[in-house]
Each structure stands twice: as C-alpha cells, then as structure tokens.
Short mmCIF file of N, CA and C in Angstrom, two decimals:
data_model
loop_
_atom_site.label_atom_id
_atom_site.label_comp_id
_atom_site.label_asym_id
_atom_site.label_seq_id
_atom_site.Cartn_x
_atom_site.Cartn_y
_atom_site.Cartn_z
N UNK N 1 233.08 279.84 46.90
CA UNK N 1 233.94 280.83 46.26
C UNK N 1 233.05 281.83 45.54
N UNK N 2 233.55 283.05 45.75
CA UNK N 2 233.02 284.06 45.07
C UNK N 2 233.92 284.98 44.70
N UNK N 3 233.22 285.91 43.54
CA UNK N 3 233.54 287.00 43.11
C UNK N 3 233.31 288.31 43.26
N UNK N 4 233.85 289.24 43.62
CA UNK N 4 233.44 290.56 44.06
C UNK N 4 234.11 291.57 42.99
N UNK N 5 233.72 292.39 42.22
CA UNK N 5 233.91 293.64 42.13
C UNK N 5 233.89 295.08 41.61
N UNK N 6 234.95 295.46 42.09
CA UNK N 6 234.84 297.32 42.59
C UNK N 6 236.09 297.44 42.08
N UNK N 7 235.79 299.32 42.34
CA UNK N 7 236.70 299.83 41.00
C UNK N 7 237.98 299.79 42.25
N UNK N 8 237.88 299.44 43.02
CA UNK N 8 238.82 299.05 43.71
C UNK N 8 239.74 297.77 43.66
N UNK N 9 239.34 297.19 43.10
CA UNK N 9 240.00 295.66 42.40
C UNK N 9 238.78 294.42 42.77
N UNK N 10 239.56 293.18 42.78
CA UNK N 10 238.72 291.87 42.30
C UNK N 10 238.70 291.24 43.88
N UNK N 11 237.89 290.97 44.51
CA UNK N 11 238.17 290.64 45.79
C UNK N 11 237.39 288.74 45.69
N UNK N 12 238.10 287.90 46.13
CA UNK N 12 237.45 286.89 45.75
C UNK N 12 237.76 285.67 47.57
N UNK N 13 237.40 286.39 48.55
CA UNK N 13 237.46 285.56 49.93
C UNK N 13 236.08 285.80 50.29
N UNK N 14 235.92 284.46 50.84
CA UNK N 14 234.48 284.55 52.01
C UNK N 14 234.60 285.52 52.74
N UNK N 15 236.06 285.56 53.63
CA UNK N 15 236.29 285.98 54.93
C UNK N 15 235.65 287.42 54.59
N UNK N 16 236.39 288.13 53.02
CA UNK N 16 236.34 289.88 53.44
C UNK N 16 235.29 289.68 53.00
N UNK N 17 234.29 288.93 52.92
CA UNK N 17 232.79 289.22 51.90
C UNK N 17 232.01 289.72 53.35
N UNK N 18 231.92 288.57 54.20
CA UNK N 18 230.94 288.36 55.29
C UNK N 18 230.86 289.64 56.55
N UNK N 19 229.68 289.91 57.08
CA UNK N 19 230.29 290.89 58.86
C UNK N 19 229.18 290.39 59.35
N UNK N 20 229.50 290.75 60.78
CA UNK N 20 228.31 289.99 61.86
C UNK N 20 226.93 290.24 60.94
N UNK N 21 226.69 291.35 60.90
CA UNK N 21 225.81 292.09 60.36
C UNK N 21 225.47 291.87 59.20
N UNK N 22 225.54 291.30 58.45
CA UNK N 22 225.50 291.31 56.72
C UNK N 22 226.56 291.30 55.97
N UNK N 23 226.78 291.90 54.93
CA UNK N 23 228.27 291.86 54.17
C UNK N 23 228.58 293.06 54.04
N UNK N 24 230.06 293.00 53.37
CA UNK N 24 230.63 294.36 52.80
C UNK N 24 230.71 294.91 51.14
N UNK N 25 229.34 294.24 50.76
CA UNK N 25 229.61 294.92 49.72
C UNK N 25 229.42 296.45 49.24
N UNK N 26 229.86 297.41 49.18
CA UNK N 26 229.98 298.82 49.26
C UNK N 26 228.68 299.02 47.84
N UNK N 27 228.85 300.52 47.98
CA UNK N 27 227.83 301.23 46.53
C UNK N 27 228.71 300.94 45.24
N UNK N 28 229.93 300.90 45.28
CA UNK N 28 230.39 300.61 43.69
C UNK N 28 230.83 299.28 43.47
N UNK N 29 230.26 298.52 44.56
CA UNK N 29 230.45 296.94 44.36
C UNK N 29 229.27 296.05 43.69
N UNK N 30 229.68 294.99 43.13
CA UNK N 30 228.51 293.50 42.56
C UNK N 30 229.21 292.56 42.49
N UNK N 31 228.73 291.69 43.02
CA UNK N 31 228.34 290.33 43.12
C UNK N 31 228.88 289.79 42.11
N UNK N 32 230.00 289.43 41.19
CA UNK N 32 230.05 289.01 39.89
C UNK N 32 230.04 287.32 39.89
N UNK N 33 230.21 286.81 40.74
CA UNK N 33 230.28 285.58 40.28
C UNK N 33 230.06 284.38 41.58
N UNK N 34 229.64 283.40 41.70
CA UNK N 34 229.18 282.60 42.93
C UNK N 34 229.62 281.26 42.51
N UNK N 35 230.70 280.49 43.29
CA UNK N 35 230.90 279.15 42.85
C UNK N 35 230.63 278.17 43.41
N UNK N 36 229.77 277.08 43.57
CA UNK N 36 229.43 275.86 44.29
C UNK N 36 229.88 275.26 43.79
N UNK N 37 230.99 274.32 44.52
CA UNK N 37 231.36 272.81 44.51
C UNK N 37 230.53 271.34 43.60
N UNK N 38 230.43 271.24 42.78
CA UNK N 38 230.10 269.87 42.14
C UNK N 38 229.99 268.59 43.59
N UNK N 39 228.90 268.64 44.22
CA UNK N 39 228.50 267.62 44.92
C UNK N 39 229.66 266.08 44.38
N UNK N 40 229.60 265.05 45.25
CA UNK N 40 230.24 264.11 45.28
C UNK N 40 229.17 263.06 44.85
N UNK N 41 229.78 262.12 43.82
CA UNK N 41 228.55 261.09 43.07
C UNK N 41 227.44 260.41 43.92
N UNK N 42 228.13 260.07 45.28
CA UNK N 42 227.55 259.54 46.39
C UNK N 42 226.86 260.37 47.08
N UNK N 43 226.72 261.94 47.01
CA UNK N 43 225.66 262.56 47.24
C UNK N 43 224.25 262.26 46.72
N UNK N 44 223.39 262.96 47.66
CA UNK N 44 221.82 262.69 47.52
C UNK N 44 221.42 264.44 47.96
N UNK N 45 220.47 264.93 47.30
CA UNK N 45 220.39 266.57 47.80
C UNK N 45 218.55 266.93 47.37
N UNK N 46 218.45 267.34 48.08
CA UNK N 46 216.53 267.89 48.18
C UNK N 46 216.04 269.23 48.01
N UNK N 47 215.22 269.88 47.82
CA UNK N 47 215.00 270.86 47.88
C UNK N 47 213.17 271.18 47.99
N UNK N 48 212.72 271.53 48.98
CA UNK N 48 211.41 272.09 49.52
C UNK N 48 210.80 273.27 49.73
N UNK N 49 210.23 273.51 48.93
CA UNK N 49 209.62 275.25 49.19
C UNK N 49 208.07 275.11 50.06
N UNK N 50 207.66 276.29 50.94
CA UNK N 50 206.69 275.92 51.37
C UNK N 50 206.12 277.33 51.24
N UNK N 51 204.94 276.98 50.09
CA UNK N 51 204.47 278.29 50.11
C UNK N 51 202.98 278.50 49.74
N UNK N 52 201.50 279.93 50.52
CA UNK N 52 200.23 279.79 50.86
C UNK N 52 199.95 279.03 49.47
N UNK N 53 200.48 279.90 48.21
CA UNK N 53 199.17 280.32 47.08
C UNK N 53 199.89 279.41 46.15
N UNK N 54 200.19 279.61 45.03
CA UNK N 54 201.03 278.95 43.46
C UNK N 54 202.29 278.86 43.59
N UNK N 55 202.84 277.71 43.10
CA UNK N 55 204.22 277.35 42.62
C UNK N 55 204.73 278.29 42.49
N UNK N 56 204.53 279.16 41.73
CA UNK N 56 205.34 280.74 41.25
C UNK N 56 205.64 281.24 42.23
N UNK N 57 204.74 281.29 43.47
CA UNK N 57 205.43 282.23 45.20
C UNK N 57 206.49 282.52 45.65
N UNK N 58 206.63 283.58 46.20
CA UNK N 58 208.11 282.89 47.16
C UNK N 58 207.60 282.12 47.76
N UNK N 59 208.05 281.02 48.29
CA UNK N 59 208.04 280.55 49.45
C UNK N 59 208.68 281.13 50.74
N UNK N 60 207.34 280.76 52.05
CA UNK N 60 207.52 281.22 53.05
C UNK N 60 208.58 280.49 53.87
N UNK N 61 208.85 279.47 53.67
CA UNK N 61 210.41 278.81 54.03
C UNK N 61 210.73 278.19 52.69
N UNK N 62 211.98 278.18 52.93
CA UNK N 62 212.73 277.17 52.09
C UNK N 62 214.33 276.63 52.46
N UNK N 63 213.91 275.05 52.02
CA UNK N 63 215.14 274.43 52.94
C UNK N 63 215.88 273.56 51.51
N UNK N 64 217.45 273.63 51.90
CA UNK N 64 217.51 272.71 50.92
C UNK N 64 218.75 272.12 51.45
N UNK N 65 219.08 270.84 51.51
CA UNK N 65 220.33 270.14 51.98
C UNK N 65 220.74 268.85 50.94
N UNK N 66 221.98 268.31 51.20
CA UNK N 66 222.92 268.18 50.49
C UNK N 66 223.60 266.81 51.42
N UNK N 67 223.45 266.06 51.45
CA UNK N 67 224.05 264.57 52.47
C UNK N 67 224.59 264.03 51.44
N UNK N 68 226.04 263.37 52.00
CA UNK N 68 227.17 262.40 51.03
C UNK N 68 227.06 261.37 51.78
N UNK N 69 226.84 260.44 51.07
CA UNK N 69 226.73 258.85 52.10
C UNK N 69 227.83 258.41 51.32
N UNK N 70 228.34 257.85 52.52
CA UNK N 70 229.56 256.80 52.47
C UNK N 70 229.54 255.12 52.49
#
C-alpha cells in the first residue's frame, strides 16, 4: 500500500501507481507514504548487499527475501 499525492487528490492503488515502463508519478506528484505488511511470527527474512569497496557503498546487487514456514 501506498500513498500518492497531487494537487489533484490522494491516490492510494498499486494498480494506478505502476506502467510497463515505470510509474505515473507526474511533476506535481510525491511519494507520501509506503506501507509493508508486518511479516507473520513464523517468518524468517535476510538481507545481502554485495558491494567492491566499504559498507557505506551502494551495493552492486542487493537481494532481500522474506519466507513464512509453516
């Protein structure tokens, strides 16, 4: 779930966010708000950066996943 908006109003769907291409967020649009789900207790979740020089880098990949065992 997210938040979008423009002086056009509050737009808050995946669907109108996303296009093949990238998104729709226009010049008088931002990003206001991003909601992730609270994982399930029985989740387990990782996160790996892989990068040349210092911790501080971007990293040149980065993967991160999220498995619920049952």
């Amino acid at each position: 779930m997210f938040t979008k908006l423009s002086f056009a109003g509050k737009i808050d769907t995946i669907a109108a966010f996303y296009r093949p291409l990238g998104n729709d967020l226009k010049d008088d649009e931002i990003l206001t708000e991003i909601q992730v789900p609270e994982p399930p207790a029985s989740a387990r979740q990782e996160y790996i950066k892989f990068a040349l020089r210092k911790p501080v880098d971007f990293g040149i990949v980065s993967v991160a996943a999220v498995i619920k065992v049952t």
